[in-house]
PDB file of C-alpha atoms (C1' of nucleotides) in Angstrom:
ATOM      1  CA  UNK M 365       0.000   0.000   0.000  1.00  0.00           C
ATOM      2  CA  UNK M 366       1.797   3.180  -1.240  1.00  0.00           C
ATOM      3  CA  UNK M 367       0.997   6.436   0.670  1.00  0.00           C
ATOM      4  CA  UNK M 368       1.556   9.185  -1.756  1.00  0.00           C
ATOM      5  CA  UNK M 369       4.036  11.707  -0.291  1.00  0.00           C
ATOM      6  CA  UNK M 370       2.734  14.974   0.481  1.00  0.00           C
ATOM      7  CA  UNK M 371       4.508  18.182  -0.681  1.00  0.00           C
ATOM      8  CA  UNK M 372       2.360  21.027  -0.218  1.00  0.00           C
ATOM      9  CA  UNK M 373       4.412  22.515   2.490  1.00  0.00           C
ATOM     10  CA  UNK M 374       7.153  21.470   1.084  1.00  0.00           C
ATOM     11  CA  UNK M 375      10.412  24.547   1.319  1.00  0.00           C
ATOM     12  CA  UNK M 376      11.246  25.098  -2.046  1.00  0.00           C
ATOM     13  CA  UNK M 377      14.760  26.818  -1.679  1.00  0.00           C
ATOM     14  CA  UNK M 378      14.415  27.437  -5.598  1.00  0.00           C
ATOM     15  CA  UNK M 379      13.706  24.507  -6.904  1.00  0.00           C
ATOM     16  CA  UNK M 380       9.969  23.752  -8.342  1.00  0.00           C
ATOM     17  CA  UNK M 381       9.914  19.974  -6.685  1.00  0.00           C
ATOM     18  CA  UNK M 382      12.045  18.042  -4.062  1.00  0.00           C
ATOM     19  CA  UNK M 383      12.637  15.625  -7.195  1.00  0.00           C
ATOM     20  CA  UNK M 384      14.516  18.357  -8.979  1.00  0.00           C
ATOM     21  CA  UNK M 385      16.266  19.142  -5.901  1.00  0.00           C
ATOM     22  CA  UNK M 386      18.015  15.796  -5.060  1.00  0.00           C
ATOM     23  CA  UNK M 387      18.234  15.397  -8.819  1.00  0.00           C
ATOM     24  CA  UNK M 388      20.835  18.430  -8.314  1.00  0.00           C
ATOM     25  CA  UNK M 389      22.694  16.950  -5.925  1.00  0.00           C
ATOM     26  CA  UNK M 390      23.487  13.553  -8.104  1.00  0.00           C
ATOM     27  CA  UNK M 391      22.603  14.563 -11.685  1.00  0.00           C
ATOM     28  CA  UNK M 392      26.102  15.685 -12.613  1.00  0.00           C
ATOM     29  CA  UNK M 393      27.676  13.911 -15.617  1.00  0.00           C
ATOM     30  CA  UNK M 394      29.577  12.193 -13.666  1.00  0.00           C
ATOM     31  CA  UNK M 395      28.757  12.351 -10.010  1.00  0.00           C
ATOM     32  CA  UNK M 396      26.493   9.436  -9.867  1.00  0.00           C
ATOM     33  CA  UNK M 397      29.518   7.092 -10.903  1.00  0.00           C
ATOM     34  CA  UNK M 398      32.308   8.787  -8.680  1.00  0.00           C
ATOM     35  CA  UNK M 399      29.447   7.981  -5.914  1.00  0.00           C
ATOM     36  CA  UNK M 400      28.871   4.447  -6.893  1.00  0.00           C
ATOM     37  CA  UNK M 401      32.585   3.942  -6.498  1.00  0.00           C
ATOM     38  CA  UNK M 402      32.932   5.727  -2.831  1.00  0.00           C
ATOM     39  CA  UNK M 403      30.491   3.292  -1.545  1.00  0.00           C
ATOM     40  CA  UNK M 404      32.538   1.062  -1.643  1.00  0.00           C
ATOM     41  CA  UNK M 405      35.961   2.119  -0.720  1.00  0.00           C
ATOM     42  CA  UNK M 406      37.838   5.606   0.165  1.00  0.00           C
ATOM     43  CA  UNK M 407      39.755   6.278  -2.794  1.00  0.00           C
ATOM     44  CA  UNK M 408      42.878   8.289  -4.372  1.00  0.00           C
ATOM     45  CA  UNK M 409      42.240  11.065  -7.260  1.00  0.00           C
ATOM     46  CA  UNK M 410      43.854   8.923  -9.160  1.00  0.00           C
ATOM     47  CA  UNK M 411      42.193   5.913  -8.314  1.00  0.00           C
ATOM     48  CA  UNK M 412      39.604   7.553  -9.395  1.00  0.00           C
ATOM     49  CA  UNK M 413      40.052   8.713 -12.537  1.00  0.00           C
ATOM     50  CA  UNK M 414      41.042   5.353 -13.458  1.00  0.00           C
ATOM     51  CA  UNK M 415      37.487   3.859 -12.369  1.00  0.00           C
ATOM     52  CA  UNK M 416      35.696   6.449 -14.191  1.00  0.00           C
ATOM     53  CA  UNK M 417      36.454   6.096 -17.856  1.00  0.00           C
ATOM     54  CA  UNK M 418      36.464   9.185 -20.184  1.00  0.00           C
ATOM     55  CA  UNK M 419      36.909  11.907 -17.222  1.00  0.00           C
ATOM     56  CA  UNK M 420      39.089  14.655 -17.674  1.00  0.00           C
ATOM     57  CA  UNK M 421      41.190  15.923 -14.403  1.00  0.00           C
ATOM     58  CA  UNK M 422      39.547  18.680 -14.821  1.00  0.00           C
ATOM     59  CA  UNK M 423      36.165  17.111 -14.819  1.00  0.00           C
ATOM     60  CA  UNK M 424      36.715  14.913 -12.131  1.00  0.00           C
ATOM     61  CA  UNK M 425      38.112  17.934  -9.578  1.00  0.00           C
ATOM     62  CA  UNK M 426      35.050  20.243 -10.370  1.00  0.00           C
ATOM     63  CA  UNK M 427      32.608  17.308  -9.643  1.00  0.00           C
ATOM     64  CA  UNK M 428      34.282  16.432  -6.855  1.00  0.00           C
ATOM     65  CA  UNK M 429      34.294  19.974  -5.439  1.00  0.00           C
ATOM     66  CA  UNK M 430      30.679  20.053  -5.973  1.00  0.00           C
ATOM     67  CA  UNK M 431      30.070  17.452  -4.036  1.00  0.00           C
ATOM     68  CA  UNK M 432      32.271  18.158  -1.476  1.00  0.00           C
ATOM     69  CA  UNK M 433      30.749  21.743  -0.945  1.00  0.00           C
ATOM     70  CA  UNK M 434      27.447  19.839  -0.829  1.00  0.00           C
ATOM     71  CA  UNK M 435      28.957  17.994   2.200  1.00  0.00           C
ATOM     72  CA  UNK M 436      28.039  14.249   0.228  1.00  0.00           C
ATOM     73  CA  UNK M 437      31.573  13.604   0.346  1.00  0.00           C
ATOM     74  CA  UNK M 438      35.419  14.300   2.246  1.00  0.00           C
ATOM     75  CA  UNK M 439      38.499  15.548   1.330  1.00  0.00           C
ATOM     76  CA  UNK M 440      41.213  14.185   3.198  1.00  0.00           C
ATOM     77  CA  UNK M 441      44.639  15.814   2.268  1.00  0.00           C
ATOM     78  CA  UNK M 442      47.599  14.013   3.269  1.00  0.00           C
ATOM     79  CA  UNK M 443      51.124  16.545   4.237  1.00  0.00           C
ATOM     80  CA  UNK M 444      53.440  14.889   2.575  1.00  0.00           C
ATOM     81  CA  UNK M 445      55.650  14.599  -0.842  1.00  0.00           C
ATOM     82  CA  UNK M 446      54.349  13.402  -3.174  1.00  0.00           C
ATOM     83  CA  UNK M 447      50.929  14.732  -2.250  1.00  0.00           C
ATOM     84  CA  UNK M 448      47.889  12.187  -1.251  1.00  0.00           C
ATOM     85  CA  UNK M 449      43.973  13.165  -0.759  1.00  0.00           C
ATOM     86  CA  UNK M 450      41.613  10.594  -0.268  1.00  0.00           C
ATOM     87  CA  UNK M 451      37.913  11.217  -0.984  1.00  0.00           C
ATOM     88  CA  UNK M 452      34.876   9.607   0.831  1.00  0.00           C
ATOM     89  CA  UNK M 453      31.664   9.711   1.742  1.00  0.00           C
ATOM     90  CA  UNK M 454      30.297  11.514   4.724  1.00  0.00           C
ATOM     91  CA  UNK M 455      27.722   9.908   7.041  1.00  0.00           C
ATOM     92  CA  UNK M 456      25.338  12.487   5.018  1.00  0.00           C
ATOM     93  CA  UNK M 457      26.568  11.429   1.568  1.00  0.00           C
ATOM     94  CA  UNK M 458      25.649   7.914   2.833  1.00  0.00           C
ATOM     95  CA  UNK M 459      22.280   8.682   2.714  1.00  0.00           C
ATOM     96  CA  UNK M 460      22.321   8.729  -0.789  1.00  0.00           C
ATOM     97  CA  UNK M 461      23.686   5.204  -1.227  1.00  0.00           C
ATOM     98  CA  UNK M 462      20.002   3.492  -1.360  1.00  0.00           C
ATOM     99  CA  UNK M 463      19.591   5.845  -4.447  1.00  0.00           C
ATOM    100  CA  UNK M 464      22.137   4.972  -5.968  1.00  0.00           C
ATOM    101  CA  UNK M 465      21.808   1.450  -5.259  1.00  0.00           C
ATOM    102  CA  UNK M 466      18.248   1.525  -7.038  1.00  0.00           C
ATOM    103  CA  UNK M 467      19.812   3.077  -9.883  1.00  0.00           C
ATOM    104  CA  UNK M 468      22.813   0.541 -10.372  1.00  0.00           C
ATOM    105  CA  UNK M 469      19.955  -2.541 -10.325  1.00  0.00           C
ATOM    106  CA  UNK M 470      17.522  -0.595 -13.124  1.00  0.00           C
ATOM    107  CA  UNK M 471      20.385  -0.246 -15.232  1.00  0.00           C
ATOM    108  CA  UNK M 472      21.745  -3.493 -14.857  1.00  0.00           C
ATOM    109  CA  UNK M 473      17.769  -4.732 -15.640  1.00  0.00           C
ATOM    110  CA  UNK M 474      17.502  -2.243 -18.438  1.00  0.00           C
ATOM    111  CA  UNK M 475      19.747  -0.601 -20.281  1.00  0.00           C
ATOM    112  CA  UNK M 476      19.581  -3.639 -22.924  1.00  0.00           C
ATOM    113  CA  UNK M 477      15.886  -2.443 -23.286  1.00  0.00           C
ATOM    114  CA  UNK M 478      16.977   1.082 -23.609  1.00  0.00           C
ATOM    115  CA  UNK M 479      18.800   1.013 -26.459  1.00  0.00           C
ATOM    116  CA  UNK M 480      16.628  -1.181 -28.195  1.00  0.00           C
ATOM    117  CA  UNK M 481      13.986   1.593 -28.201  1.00  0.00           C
ATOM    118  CA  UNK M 482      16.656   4.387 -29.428  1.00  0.00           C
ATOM    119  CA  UNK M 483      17.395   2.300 -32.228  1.00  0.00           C
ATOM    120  CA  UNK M 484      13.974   1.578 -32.946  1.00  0.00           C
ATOM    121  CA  UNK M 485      13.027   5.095 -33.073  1.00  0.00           C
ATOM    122  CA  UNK M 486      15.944   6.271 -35.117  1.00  0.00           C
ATOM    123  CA  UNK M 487      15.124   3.991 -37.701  1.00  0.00           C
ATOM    124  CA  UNK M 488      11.465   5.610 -38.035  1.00  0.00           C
TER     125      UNK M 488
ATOM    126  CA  UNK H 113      22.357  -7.464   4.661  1.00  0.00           C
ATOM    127  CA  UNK H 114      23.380  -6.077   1.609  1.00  0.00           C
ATOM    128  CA  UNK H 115      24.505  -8.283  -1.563  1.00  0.00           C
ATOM    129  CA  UNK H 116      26.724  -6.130  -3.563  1.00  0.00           C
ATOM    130  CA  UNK H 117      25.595  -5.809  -7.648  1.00  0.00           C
ATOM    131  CA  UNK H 118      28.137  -7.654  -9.891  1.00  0.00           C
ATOM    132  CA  UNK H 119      28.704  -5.592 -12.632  1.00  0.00           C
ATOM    133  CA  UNK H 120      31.661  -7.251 -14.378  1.00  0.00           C
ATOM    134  CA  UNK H 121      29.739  -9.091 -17.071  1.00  0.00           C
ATOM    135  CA  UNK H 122      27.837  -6.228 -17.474  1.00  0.00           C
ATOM    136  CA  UNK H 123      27.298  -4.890 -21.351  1.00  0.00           C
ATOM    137  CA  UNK H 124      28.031  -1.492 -21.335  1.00  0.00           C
ATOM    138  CA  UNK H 125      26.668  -0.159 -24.607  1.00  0.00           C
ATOM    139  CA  UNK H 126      29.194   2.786 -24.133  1.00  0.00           C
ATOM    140  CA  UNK H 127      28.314   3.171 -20.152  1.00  0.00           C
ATOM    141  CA  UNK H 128      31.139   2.503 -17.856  1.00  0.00           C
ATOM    142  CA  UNK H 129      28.537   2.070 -15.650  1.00  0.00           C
ATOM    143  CA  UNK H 130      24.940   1.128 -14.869  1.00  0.00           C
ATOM    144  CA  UNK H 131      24.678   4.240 -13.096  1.00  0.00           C
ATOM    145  CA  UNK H 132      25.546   6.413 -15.477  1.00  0.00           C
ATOM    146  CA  UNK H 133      22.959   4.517 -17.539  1.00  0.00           C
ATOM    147  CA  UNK H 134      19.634   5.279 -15.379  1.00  0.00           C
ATOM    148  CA  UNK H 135      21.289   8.928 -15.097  1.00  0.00           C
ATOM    149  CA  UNK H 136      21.033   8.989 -18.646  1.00  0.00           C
ATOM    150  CA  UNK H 137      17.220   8.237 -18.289  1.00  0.00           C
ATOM    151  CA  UNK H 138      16.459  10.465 -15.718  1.00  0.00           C
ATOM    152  CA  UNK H 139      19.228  13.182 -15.337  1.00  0.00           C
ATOM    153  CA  UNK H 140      17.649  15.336 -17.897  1.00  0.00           C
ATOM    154  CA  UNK H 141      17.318  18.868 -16.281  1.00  0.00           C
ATOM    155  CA  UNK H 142      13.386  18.149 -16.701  1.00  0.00           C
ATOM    156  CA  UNK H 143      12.699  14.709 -16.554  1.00  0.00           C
ATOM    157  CA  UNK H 144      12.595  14.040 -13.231  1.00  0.00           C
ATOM    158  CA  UNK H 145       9.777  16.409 -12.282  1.00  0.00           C
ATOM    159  CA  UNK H 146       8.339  15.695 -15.342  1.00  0.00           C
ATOM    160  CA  UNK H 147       8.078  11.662 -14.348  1.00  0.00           C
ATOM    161  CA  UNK H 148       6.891  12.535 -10.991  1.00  0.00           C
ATOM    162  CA  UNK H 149       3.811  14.431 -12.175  1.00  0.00           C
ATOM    163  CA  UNK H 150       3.146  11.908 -14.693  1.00  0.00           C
ATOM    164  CA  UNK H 151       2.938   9.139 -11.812  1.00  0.00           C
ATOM    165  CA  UNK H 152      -0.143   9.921 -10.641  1.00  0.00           C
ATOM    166  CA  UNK H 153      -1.907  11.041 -13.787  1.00  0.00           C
ATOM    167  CA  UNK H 154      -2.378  11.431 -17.752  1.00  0.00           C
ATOM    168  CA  UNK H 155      -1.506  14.998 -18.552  1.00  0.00           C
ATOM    169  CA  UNK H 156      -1.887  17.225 -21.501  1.00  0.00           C
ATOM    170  CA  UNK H 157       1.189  19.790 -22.816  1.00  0.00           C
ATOM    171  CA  UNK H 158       0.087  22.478 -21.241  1.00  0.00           C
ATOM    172  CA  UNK H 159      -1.153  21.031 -17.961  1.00  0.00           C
ATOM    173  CA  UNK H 160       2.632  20.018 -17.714  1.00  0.00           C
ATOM    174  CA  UNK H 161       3.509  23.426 -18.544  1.00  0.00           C
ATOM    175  CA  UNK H 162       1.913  24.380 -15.682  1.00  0.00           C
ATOM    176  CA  UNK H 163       3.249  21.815 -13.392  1.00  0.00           C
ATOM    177  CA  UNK H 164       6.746  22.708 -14.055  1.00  0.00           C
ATOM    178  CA  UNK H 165       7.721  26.146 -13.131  1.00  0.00           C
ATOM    179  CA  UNK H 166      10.654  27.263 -15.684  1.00  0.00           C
ATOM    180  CA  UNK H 167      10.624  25.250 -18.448  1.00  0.00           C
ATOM    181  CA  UNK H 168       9.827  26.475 -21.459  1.00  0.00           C
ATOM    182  CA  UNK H 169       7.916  24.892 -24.417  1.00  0.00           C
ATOM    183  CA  UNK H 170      10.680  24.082 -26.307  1.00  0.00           C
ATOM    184  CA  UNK H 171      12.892  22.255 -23.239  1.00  0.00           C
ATOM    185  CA  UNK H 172       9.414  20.919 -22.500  1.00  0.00           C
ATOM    186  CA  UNK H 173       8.755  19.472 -25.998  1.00  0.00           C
ATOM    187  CA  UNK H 174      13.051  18.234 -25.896  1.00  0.00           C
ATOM    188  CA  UNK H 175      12.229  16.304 -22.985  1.00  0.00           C
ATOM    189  CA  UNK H 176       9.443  14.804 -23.512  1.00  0.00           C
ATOM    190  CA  UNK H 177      10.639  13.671 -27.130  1.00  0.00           C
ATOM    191  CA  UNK H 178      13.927  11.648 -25.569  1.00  0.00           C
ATOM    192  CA  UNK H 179      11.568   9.902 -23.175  1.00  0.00           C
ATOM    193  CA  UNK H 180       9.080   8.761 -25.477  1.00  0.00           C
ATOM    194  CA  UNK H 181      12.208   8.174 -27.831  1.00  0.00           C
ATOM    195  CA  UNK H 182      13.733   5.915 -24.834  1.00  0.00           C
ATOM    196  CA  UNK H 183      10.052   4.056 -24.238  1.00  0.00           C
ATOM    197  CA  UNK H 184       9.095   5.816 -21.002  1.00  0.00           C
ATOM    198  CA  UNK H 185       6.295   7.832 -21.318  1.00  0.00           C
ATOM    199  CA  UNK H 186       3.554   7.459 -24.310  1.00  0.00           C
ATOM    200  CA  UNK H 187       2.264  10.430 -26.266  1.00  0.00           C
ATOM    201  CA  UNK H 188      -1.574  10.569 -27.459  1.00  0.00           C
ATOM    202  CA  UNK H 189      -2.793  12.637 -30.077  1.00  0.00           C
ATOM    203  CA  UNK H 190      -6.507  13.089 -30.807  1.00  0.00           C
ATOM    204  CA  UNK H 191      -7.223  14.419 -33.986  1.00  0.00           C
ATOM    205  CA  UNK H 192      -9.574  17.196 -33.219  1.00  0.00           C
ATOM    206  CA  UNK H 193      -9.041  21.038 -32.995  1.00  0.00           C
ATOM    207  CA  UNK H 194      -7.889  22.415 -31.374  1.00  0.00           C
ATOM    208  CA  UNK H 195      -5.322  18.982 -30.905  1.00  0.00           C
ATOM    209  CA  UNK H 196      -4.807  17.385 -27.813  1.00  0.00           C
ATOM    210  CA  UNK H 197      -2.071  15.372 -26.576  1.00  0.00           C
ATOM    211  CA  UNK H 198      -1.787  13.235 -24.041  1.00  0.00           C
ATOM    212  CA  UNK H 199       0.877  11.775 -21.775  1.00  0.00           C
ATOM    213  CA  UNK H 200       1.050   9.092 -19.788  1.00  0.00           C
ATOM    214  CA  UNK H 201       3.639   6.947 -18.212  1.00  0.00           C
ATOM    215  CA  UNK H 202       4.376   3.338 -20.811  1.00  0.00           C
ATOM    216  CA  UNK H 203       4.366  -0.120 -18.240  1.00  0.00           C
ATOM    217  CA  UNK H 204       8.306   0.299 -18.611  1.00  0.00           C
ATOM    218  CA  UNK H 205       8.392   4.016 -17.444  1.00  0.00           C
ATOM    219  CA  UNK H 206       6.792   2.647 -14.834  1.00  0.00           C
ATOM    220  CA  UNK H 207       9.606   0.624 -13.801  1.00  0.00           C
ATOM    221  CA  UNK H 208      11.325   4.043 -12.949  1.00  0.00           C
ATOM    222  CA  UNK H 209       8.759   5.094  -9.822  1.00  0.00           C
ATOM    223  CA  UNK H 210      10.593   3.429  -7.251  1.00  0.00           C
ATOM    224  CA  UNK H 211      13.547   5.490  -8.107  1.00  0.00           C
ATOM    225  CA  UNK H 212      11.561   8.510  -8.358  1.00  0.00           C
ATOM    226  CA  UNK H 213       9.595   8.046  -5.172  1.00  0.00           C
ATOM    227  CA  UNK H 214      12.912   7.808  -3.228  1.00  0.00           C
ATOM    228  CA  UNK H 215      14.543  10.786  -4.699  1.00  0.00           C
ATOM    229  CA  UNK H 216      11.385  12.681  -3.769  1.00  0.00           C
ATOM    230  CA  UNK H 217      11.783  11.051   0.098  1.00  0.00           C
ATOM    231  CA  UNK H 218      15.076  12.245  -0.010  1.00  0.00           C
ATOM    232  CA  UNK H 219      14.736  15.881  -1.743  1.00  0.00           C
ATOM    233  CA  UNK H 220      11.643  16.166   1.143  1.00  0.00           C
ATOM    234  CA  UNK H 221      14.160  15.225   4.189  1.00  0.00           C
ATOM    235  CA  UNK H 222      17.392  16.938   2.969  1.00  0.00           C
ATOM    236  CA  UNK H 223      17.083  20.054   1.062  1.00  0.00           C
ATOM    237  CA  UNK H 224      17.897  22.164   3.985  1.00  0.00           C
ATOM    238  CA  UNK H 225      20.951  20.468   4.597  1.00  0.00           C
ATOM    239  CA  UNK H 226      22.146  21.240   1.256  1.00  0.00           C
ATOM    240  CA  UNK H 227      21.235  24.845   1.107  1.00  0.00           C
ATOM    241  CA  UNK H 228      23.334  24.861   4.866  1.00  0.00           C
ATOM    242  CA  UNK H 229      26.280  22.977   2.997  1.00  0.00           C
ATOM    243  CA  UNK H 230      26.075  25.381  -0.176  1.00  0.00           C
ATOM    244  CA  UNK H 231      25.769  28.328   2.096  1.00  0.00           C
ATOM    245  CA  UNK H 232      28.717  27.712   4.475  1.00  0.00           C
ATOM    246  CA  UNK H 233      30.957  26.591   2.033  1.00  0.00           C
ATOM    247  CA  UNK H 234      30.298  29.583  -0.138  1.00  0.00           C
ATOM    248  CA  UNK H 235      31.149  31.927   3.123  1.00  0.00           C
ATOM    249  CA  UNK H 236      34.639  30.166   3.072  1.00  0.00           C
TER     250      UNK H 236
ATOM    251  C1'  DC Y 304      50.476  13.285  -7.248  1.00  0.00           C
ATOM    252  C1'  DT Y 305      46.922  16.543  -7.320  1.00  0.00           C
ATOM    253  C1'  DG Y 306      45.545  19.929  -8.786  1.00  0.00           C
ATOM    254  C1'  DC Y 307      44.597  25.283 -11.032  1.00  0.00           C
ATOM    255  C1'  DA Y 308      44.537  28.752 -15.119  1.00  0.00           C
ATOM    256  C1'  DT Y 309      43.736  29.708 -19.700  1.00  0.00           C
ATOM    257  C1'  DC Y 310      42.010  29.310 -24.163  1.00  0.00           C
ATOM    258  C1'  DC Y 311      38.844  27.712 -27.417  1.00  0.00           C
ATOM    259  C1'  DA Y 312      35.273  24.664 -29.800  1.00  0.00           C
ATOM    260  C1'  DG Y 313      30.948  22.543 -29.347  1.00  0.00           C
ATOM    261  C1'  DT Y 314      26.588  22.317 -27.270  1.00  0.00           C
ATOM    262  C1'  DT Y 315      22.661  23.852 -24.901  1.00  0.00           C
ATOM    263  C1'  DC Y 316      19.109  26.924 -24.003  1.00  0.00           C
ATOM    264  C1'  DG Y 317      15.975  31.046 -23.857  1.00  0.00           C
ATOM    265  C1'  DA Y 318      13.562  34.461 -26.541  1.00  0.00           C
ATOM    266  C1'  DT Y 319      10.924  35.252 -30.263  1.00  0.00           C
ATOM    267  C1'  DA Y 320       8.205  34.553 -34.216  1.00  0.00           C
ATOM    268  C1'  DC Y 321       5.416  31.554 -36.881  1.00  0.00           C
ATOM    269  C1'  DT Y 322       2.034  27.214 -38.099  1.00  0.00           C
ATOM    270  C1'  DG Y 323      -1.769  23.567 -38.514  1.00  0.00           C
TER     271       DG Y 323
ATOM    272  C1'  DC I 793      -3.642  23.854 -28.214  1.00  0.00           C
ATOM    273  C1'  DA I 794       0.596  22.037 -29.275  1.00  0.00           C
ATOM    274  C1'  DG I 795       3.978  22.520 -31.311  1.00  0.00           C
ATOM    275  C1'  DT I 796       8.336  24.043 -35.092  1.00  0.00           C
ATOM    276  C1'  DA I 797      12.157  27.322 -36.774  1.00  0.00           C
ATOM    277  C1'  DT I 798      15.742  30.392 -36.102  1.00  0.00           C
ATOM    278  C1'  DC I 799      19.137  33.141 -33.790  1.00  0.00           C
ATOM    279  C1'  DG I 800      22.390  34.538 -30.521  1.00  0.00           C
ATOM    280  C1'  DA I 801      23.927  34.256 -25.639  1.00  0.00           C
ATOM    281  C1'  DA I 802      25.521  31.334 -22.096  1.00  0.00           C
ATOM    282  C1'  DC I 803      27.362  27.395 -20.505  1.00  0.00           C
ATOM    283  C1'  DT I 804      30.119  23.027 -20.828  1.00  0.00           C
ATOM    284  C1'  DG I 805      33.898  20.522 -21.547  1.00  0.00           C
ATOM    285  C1'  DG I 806      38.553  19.242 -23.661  1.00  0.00           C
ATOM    286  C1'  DA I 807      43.459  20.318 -24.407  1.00  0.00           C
ATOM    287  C1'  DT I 808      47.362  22.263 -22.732  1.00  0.00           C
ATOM    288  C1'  DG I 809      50.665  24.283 -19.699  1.00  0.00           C
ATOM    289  C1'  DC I 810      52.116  25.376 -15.109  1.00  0.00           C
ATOM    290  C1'  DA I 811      52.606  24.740  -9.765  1.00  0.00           C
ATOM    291  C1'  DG I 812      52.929  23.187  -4.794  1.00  0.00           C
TER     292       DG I 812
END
DNA sequence: CTGCATCCAGTTCGATACTG
DNA sequence: CAGTATCGAACTGGATGCAG
């Protein structure tokens, strides 16, 4: 039995619907993977760019400032030569991981069916 | 207890990642709200127009061209004047609501804490 | 190793005008 | 009512070079 959420009252800080909201939290290009990985395991810049194929450095650190500003995840800078910084998620960015979770399992289930349609379509 | 998703045999179809897949769905700047309306009912262009503060008609008519494109959302036309067109969540949009729902739960509980984040960092 | 600064091309998006 | 067409502004993102 699904109790539909009510949002009447809800604060809209700017944004037209809470949707939209979290969707500005995770929607970057490429902040939903650079999550998926944290959930896991604290991890190197490096270490990261290697798990996320196709970022740029410079893509990676403005997503990952973005986040961290959004307190989802920590920076962890290490004194020492050569330099280390470890990113991971805070207790808040944790929150998020269910999301993310639910994501990872519809797009393991569906991104066959996906691009089946796209196809389909293009060829109309 | 939590089974983590193997994703090694997984065919990416230029993804590196399921995530980034559903994102791809989703993460339009529109979508999302636009999915939540259509959850609860069929709605016409302009009743959408009016649902989603912002947009304008041609992001609106963008949008909702990928998702029918992608199979999630079904578009109606009766032939009468002035036309109507109808929207409506397909069986495999559908599929998406769980996903939805939770961002919504989430976007209700936490968009304070972001606008604290956002606002603190910025002061730094 | 982990970034930041700069430049530049490509893309997106809003405003506006027009159509069946 | 429900779009399409066009134009320019704004933003995004890659490549490169430099730095602590």
């Amino acid at each position: 039995m699904e109790t539909r959420i009510d949002i009447s009252n809800w604060d809209s800080h700017g944004y037209s619907c809470p949707v939209e909201a979290t969707l500005d939290i995770i929607g970057g290009k490429w902040k939903s993977v650079i999550l998926y990985h944290l959930t896991y395991q604290e991890l190197r810049f490096n270490e990261l760019k290697r798990l996320v194929p196709g970022v740029t450095q410079r893509m990676l650190t403005l997503q990952l400032r973005e986040l961290e500003k959004d307190g989802i995840i920590h920076r962890e800078v290490y004194k020492q030569v050569p330099p280390k910084v470890e990113y991971s998620l805070t207790d808040f960015g944790r929150t998020l991981t269910p999301i993310i979770q639910l994501m990872l399992k519809w797009g393991v289930e569906n991104t066959d069916k996906i691009v089946q349609h796209r196809e389909q379509a293009e060829a109309e």
